[in-house]
Short mmCIF file of C-alpha atoms and ligand atoms in Angstrom, two decimals:
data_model
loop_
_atom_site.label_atom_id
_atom_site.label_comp_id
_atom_site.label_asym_id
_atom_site.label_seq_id
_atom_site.Cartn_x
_atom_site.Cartn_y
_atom_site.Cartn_z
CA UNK A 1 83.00 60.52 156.28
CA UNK A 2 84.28 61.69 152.89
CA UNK A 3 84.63 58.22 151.43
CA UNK A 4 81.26 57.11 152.05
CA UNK A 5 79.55 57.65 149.00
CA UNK A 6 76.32 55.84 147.28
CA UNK A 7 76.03 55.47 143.54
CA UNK A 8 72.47 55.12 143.89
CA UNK A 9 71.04 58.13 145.52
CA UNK A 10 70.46 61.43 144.12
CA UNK A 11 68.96 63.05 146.18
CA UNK A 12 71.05 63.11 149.52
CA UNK A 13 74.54 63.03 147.49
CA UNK A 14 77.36 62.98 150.54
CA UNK A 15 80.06 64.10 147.83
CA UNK A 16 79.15 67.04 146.14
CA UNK A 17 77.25 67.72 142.87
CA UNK A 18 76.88 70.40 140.49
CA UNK A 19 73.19 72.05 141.72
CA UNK A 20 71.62 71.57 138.06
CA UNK A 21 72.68 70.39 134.61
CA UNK A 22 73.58 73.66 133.15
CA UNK A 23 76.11 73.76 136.62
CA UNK A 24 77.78 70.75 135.18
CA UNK A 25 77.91 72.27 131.48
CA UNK A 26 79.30 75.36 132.86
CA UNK A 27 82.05 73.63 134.82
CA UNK A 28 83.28 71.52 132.17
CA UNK A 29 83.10 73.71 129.62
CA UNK A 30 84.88 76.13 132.10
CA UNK A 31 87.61 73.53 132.59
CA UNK A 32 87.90 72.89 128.50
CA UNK A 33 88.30 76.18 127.86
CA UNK A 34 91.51 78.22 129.16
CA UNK A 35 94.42 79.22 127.87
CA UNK A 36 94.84 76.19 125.73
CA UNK A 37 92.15 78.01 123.63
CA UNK A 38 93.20 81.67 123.49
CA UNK A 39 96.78 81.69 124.61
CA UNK A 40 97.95 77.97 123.06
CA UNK A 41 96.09 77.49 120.21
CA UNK A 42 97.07 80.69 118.42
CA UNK A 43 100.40 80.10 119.19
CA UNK A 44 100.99 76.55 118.11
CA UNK A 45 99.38 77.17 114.96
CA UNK A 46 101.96 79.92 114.24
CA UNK A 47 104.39 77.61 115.00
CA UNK A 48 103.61 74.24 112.88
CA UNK A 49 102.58 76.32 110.48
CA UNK A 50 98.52 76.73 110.02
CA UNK A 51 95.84 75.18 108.24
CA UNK A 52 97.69 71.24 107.91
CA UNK A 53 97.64 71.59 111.68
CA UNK A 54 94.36 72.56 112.36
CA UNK A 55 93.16 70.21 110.35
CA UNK A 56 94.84 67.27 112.29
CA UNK A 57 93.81 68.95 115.22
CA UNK A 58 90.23 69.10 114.79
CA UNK A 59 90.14 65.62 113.49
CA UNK A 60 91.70 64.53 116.81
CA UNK A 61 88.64 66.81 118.22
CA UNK A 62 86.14 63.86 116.60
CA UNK A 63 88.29 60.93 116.62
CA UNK A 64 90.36 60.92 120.03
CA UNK A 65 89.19 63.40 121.96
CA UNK A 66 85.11 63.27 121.65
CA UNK A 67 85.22 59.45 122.30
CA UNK A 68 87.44 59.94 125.58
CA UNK A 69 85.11 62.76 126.69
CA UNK A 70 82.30 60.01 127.00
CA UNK A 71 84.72 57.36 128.61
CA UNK A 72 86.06 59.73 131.32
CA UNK A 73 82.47 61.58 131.83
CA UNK A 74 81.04 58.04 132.04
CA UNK A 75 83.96 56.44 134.64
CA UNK A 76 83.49 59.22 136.10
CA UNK A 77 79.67 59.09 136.75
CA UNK A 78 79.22 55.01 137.64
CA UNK A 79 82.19 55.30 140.05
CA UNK A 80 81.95 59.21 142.01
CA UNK A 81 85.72 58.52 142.27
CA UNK A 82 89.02 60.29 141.73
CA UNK A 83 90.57 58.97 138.60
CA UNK A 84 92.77 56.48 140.80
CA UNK A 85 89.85 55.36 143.14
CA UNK A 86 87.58 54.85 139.83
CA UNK A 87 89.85 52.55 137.49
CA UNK A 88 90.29 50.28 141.00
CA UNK A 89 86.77 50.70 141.92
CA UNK A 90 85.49 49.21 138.24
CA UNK A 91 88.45 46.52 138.55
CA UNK A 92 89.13 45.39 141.75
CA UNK A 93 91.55 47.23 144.43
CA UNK A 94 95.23 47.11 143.89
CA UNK A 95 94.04 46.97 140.36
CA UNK A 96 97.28 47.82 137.91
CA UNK A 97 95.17 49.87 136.28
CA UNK A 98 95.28 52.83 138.53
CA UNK A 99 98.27 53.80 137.38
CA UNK A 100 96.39 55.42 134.92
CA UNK A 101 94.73 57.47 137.54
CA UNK A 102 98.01 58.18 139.22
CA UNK A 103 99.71 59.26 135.79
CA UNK A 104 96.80 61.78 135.86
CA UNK A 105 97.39 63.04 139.01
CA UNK A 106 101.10 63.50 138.34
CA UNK A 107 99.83 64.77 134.81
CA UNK A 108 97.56 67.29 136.51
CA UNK A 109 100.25 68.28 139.30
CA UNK A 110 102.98 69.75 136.48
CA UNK A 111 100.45 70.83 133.93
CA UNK A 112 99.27 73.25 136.72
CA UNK A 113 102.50 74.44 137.51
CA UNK A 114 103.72 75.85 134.40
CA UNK A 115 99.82 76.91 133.38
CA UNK A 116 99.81 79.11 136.48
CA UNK A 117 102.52 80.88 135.36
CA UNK A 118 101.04 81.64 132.23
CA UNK A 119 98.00 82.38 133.92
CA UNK A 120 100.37 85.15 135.84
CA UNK A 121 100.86 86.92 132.73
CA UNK A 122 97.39 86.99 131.89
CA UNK A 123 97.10 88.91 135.05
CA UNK A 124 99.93 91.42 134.78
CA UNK A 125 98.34 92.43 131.29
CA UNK A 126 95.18 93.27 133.10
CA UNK A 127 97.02 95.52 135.28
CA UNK A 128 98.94 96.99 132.22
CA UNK A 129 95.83 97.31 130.42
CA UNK A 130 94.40 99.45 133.08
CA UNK A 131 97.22 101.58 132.85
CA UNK A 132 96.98 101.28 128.89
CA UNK A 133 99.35 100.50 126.34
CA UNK A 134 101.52 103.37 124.87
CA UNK A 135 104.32 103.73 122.31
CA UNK A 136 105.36 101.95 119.11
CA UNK A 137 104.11 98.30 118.01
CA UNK A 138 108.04 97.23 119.40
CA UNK A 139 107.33 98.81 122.47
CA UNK A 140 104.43 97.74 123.19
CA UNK A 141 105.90 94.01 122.25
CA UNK A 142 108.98 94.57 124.32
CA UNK A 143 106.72 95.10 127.55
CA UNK A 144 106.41 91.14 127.19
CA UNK A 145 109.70 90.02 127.03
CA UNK A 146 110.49 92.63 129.74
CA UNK A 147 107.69 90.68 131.77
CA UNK A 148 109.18 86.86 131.48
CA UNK A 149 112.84 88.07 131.78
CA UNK A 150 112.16 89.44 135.37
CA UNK A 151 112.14 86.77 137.24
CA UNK A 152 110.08 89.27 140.40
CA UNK A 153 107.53 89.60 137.93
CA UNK A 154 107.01 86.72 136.86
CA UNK A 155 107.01 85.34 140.35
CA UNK A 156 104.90 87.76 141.51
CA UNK A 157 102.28 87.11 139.33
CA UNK A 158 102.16 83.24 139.87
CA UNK A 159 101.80 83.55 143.32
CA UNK A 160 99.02 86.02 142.82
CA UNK A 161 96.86 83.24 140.42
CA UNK A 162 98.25 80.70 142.60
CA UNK A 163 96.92 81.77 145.41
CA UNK A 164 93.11 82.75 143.79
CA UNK A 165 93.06 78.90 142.52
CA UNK A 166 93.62 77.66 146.44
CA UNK A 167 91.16 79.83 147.49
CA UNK A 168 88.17 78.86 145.31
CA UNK A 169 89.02 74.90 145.14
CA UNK A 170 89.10 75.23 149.27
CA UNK A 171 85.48 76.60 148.57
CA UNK A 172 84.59 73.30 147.25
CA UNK A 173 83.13 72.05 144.23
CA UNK A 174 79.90 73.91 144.20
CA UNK A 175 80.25 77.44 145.63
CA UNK A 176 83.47 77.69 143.95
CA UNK A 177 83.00 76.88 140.51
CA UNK A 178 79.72 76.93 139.62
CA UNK A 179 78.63 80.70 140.92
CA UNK A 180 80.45 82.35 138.54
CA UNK A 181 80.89 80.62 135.52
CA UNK A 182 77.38 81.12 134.93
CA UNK A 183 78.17 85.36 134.41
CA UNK A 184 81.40 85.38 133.22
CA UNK A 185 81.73 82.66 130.41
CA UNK A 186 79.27 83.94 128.49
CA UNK A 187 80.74 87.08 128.23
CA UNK A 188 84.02 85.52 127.52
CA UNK A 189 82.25 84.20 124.85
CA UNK A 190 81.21 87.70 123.33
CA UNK A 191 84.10 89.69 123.68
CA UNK A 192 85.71 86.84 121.65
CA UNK A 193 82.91 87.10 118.90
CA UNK A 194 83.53 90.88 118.65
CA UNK A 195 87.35 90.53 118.54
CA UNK A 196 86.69 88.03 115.72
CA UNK A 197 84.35 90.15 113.53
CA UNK A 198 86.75 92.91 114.00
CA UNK A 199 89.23 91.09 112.95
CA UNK A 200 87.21 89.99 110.08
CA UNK A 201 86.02 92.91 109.09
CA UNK A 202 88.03 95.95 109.71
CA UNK A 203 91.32 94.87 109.61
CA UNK A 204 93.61 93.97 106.38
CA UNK A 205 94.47 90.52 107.70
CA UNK A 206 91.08 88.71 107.61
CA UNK A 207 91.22 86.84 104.34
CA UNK A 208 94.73 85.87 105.25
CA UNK A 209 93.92 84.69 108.78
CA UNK A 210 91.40 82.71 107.48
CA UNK A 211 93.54 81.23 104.34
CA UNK A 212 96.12 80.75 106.91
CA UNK A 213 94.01 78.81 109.15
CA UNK A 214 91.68 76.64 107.04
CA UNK A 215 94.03 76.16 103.61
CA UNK A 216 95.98 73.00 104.86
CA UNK A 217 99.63 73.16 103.57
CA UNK A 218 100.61 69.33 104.24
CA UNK A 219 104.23 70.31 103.19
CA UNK A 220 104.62 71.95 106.36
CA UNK A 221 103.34 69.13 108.82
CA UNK A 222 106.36 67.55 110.57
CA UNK A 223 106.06 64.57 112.65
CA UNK A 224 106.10 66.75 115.88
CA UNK A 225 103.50 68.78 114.68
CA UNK A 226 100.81 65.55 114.37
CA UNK A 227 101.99 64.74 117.95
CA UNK A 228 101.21 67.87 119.06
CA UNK A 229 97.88 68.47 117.53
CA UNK A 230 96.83 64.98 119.27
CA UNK A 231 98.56 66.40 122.33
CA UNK A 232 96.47 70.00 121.88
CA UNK A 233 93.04 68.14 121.47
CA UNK A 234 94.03 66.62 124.77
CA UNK A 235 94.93 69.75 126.61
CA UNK A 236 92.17 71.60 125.31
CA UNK A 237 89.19 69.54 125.93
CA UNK A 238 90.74 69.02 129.89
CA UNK A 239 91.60 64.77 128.43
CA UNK A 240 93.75 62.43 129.16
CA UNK A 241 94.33 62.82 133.29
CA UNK A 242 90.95 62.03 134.68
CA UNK A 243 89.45 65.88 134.96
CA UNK A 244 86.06 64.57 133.34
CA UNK A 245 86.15 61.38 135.97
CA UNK A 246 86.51 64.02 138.10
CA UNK A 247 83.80 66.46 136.90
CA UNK A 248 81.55 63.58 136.35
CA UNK A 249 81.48 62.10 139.36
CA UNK A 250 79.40 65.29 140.70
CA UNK A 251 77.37 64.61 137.77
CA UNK A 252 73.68 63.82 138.59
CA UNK A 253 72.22 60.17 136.82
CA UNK A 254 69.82 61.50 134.60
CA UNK A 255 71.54 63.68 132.39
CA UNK A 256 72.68 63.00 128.37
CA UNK A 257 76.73 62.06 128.60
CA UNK A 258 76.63 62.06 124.69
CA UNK A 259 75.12 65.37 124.52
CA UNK A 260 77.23 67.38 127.23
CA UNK A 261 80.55 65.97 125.93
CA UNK A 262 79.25 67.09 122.03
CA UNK A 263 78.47 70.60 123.53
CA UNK A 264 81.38 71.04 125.98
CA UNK A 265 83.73 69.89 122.69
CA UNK A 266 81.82 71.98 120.09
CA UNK A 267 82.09 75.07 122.67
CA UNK A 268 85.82 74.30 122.93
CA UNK A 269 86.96 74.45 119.39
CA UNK A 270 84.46 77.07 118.36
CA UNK A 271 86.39 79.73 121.41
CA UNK A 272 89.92 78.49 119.90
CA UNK A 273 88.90 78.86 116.09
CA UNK A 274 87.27 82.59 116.98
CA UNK A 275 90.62 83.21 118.82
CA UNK A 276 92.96 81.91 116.06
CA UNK A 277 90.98 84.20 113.66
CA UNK A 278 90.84 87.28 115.92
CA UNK A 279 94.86 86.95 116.30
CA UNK A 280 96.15 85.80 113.53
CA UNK A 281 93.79 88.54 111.62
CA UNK A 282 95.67 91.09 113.85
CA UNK A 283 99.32 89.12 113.29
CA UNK A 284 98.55 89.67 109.54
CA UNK A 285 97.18 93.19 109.49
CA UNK A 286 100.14 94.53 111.42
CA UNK A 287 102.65 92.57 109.24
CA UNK A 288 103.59 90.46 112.11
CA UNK A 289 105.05 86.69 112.35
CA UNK A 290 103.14 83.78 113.18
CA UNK A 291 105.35 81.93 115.01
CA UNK A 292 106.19 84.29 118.02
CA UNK A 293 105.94 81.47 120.10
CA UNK A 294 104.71 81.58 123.95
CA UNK A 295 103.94 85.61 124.09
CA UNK A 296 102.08 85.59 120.40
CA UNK A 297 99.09 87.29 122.25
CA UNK A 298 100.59 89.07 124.69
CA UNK A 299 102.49 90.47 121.54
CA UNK A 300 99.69 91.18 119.51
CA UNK A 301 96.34 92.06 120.93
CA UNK A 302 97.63 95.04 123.18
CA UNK A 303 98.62 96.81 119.58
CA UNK A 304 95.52 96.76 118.72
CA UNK A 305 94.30 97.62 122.29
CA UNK A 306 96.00 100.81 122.40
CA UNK A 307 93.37 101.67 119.92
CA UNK A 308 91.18 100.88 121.04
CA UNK A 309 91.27 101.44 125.13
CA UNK A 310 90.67 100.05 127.85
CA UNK A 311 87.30 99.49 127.73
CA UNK A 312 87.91 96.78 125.36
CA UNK A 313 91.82 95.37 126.47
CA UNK A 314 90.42 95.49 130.60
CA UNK A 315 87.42 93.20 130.51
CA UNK A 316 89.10 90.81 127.97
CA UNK A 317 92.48 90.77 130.38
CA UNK A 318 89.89 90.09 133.06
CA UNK A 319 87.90 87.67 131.36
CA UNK A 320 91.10 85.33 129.60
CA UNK A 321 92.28 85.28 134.06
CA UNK A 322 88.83 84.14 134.51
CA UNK A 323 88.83 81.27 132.22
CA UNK A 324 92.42 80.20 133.03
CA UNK A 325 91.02 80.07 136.48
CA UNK A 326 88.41 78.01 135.74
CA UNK A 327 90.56 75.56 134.09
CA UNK A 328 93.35 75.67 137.06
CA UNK A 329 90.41 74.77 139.70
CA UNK A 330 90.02 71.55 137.78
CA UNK A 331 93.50 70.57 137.04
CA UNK A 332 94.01 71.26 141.14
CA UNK A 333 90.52 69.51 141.72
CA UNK A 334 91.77 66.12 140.88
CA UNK A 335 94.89 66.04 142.91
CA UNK A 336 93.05 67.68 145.93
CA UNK A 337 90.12 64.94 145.31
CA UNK A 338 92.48 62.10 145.13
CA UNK A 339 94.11 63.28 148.57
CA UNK A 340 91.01 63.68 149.92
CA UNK A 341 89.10 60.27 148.67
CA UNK A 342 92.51 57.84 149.33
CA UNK A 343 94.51 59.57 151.55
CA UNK A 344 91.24 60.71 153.98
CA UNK A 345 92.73 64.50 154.18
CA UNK A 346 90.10 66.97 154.63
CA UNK A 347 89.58 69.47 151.85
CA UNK A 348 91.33 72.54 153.77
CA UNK A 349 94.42 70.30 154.14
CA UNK A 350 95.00 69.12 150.80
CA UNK A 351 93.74 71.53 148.66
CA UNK A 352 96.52 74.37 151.02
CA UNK A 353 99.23 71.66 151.36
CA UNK A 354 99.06 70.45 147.05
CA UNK A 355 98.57 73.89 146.44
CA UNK A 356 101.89 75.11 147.71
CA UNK A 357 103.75 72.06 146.68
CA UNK A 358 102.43 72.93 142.92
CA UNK A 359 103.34 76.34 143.44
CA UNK A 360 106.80 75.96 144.78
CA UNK A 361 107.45 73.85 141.65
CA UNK A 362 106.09 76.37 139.30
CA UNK A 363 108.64 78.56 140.22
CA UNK A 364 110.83 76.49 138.03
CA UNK A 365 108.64 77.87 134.93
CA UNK A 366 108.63 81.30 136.26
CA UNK A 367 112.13 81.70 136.23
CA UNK A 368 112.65 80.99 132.41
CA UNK A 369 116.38 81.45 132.26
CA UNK A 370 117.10 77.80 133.82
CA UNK A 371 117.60 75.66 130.89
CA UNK A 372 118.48 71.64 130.29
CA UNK A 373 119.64 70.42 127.07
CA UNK A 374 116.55 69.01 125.37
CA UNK A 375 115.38 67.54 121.79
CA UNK A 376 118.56 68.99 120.20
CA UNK A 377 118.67 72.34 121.87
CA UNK A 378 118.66 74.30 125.24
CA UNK A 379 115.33 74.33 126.52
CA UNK A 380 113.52 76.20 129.83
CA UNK A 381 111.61 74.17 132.71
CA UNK A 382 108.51 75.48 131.21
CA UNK A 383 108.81 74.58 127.75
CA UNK A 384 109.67 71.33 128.54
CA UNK A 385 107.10 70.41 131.11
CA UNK A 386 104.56 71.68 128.27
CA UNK A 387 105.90 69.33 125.86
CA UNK A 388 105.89 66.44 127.72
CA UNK A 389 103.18 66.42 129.47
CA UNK A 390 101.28 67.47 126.67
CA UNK A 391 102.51 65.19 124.26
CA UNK A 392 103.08 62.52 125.99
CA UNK A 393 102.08 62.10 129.57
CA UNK A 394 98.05 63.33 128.11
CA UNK A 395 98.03 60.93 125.33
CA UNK A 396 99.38 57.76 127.16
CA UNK A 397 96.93 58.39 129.97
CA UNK A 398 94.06 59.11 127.27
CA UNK A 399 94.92 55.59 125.72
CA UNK A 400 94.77 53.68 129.32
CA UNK A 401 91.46 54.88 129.89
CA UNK A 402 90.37 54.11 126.24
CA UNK A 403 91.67 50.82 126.40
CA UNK A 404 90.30 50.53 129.82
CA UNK A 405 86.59 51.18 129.06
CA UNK A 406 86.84 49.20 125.79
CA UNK A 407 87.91 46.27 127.53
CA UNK A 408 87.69 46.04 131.02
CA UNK A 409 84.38 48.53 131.65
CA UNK A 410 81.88 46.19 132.05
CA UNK A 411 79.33 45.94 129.24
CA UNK A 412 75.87 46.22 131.10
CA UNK A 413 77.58 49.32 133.21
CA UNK A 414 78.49 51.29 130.04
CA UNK A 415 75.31 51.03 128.40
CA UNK A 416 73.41 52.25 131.52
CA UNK A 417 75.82 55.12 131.35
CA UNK A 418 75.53 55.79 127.74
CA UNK A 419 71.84 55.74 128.31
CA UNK A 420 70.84 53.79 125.22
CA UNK A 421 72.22 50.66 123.28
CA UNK A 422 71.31 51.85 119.87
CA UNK A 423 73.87 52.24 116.83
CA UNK A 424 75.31 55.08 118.03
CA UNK A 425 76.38 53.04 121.35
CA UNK A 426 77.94 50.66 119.08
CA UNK A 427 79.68 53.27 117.10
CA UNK A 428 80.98 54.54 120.39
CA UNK A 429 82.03 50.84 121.11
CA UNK A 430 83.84 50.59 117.76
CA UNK A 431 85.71 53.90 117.88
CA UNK A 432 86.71 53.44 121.51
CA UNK A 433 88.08 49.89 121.12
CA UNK A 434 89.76 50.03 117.62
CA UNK A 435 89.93 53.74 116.33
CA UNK A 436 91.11 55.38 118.83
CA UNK A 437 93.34 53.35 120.30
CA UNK A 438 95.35 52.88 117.14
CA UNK A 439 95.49 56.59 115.96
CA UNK A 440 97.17 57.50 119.36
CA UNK A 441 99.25 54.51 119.26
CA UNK A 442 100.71 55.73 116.00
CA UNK A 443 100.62 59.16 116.39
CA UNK A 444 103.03 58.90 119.60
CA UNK A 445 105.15 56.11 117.66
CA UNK A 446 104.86 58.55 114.90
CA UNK A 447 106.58 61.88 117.42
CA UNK A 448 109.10 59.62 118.30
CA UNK A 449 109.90 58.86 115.09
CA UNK A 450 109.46 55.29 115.23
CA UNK A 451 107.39 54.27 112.38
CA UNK A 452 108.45 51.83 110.83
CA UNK A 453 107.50 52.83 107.33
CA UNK A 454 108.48 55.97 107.57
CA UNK A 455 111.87 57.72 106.93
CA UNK A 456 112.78 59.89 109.17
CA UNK A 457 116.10 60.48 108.04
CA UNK A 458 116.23 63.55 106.10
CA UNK A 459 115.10 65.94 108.63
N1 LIG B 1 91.71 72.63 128.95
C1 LIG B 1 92.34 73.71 129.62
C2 LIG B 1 92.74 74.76 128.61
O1 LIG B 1 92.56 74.59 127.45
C3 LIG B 1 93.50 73.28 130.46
C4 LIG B 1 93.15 72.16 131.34
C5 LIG B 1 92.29 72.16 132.37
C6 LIG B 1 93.59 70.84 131.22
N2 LIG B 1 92.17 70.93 132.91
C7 LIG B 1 92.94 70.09 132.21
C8 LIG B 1 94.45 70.23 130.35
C9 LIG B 1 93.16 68.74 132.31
C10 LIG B 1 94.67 68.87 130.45
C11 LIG B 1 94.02 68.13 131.41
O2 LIG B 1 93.24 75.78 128.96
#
């Protein structure tokens, strides 16, 4: 019986659990990191504008997302439920507030869509790389453009990731995941330190990358880029829709939540920071513009590839499909865990049958040319889908759960989670019930433009 699960022992767990700590580090740091990090972050911060962004971005990090990292790891952990099983379980059943676990699941349903088809491209570049990249700087850039016009392509290659993220989360949680985070993130890890120092250090674009990342320019932060630096810290750290209730409900009793949601965090937005400076030292060596939107790396990195081979542009092609993966498998985890926990499917069932439903809708992304009139402009699928569910479907469900284990997680429960009742447990306490709550509150009323102290009106 799937549903027939026992808080208290560890040692014969009927749901399954990572096989050691650094299993459960691996996995969540595997989810955090993706393409938020490498493809996302780069290319937001070209957009907004650099180092005011990052800066409200990484305070987000501390502020909103660290805090919620705890409160999902923890929900997660006391209840070894899907996010809509777990708010009901620590209420009562019926309980209004799984809603928040069902935003999550719709949250987690259209974020994979569109991220698979990114994903895609990840994995046509590893093919191209293997081939190599030839011709001018424009040429090389055009290959991209050439890739999300064609709607076969693009197609193509989000079936193709697709159909590698159904195959693994069918594996289950264990097998699948864990095996090979443990190889391949760490060499994610240092490729991305080399890129970074080469960046650095042999190209003409270091200082600037750096100036252009850290030196805030407040001038150029518009409302929609504070929402979307809250959204980002959301997306990247995997917050918001109940991945880390997920992920810590295979999480064994006797392990630090404090300490794995520091590291997983501090992992996260060291990877984006070394990828901002790798790119945007590129961008600036080569002349380039920061805001090239969705394709900024495709755009950039294979210039500098064709330098210097494939030896260099193959494993990183491989390795960037790797950690998209790893963060797919957890975005499809909690929909196929909430079909299997409430809906008694078995894991084959749900994980082929949500699968193909999140598939067929991410053909909406691939084909970029359909457009609806949004915010002021024509828009594709894909864009939009990002925006809102970054912005605001992540944020809303990240304030639920906030308010939910500030108020309605029961006191003695929390602490036993926490491990300890000291002063930082009460710090926790005060952040979670006052400061988070409020700087998300505002910062959504804030993208809307709906402050009321603000004016809005010369824009
Ligand atoms: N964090 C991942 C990335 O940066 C994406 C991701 C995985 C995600 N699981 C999530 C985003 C859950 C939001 C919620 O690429």
């Amino acid at each position: 019986m799937v549903n027939e699960k026992d808080t208290n022992t560890e040692s014969v767990p009927v749901r399954g659990q990572w096989t050691g700590h650094l299993g459960f580090i691996l996995a969540a740091t595997g989810s955090a990191i993706g393409l938020g990090n490498i493809w996302k972050f780069p290319y937001i911060t070209g957009e907004y504008g650099g180092g005011a962004f990052v800066l409200v971005y990484l305070i987000c990090v501390v502020v909103v997302g660290l805090p919620l990292m705890i409160a999902e790891m923890m929900i997660g952990r006391r209840t070894q439920e899907n996010p809509v099983g777990a708010f009901q379980k620590l209420h009562h059943r019926g309980s209004p507030w799984q809603i928040t676990g069902w935003l999550g699941v719709a949250s987690g349903f259209f974020i994979l869509s569109f991220y698979s088809v990114v994903a895609g491209w990840a994995v046509a570049y590893t093919f191209k790389a293997i081939i190599g990249f030839t011709g001018s700087p424009e040429q090389i850039q055009n290959q991209f453009t050439e890739l999300v016009t064609s709607p076969i392509d693009s197609i193509l290659w989000h079936t193709v990731f697709m159909a590698m993220c159904i195959a693994i989360v069918m594996g289950g949680v264990r097998q699948g995941i864990e095996r090979w985070s443990k190889i391949l993130m760490p060499m994610l890890f240092l490729i991305l330190i080399g890129l970074m120092f080469y960046g650095l250090f042999f190209t003409r674009g270091g200082s600037e990358a750096l100036k252009f990342l850290f030196q805030p320019d407040f001038s150029k932060l518009s409302a929609e880029a504070v929402l979307s630096a809250l959204g980002h810290a959301f997306f990247t750290l995997s917050l918001g829709m109940g991945a880390m209730i997920t992920y810590g409900s295979y999480m064994k009793r006797n392990e630090s939540i404090m300490k794995d949601a520091v590291t997983v965090s501090f992992l996260d937005t060291f990877i984006a920071l070394m990828a901002g400076t790798a790119i945007f030292s590129l961008v600036f060596h080569y002349g380039m513009e920061p805001g090239q939107s969705v394709g900024l790396i495709f755009k950039t990195l294979p210039v500098l590839f064709k330098e210097t081979g494939p030896l260099i542009s193959v494993p990183f092609f491989i390795l960037l499909v790797f950690a998209a993966l790893t963060s797919a498998i957890s975005l499809l985890e909690v929909v196929v865990s909430y079909f299997i926990d409430e809906r008694g499917w078995g894991r084959v069932k749900s994980t082929l049958l949500l699968g193909l439903a999140i598939y067929i809708f991410g053909l909406l992304s691939a084909i970029s040319s359909i457009t609806l009139p949004f915010r002021g402009k024509d828009q594709g699928i894909f864009d939009i889908l990002d925006f809102v569910t970054t912005n605001y479907m992540l944020p809303v469900g990240g304030l639920l759960t906030c308010l939910f284990t500030a108020w309605v997680f029961r006191e003695a429960d929390k602490i036993e989670e926490f491990g300890s009742k000291g002063s930082i447990y009460h710090l926790f306490s005060i952040i979670v019930k006052i400061i988070t709550p409020i700087a998300v509150i505002i910062i959504i009323l804030h993208g809307l433009e709906l402050l009321p102290f603000m004016n809005y009106g010369n824009k």
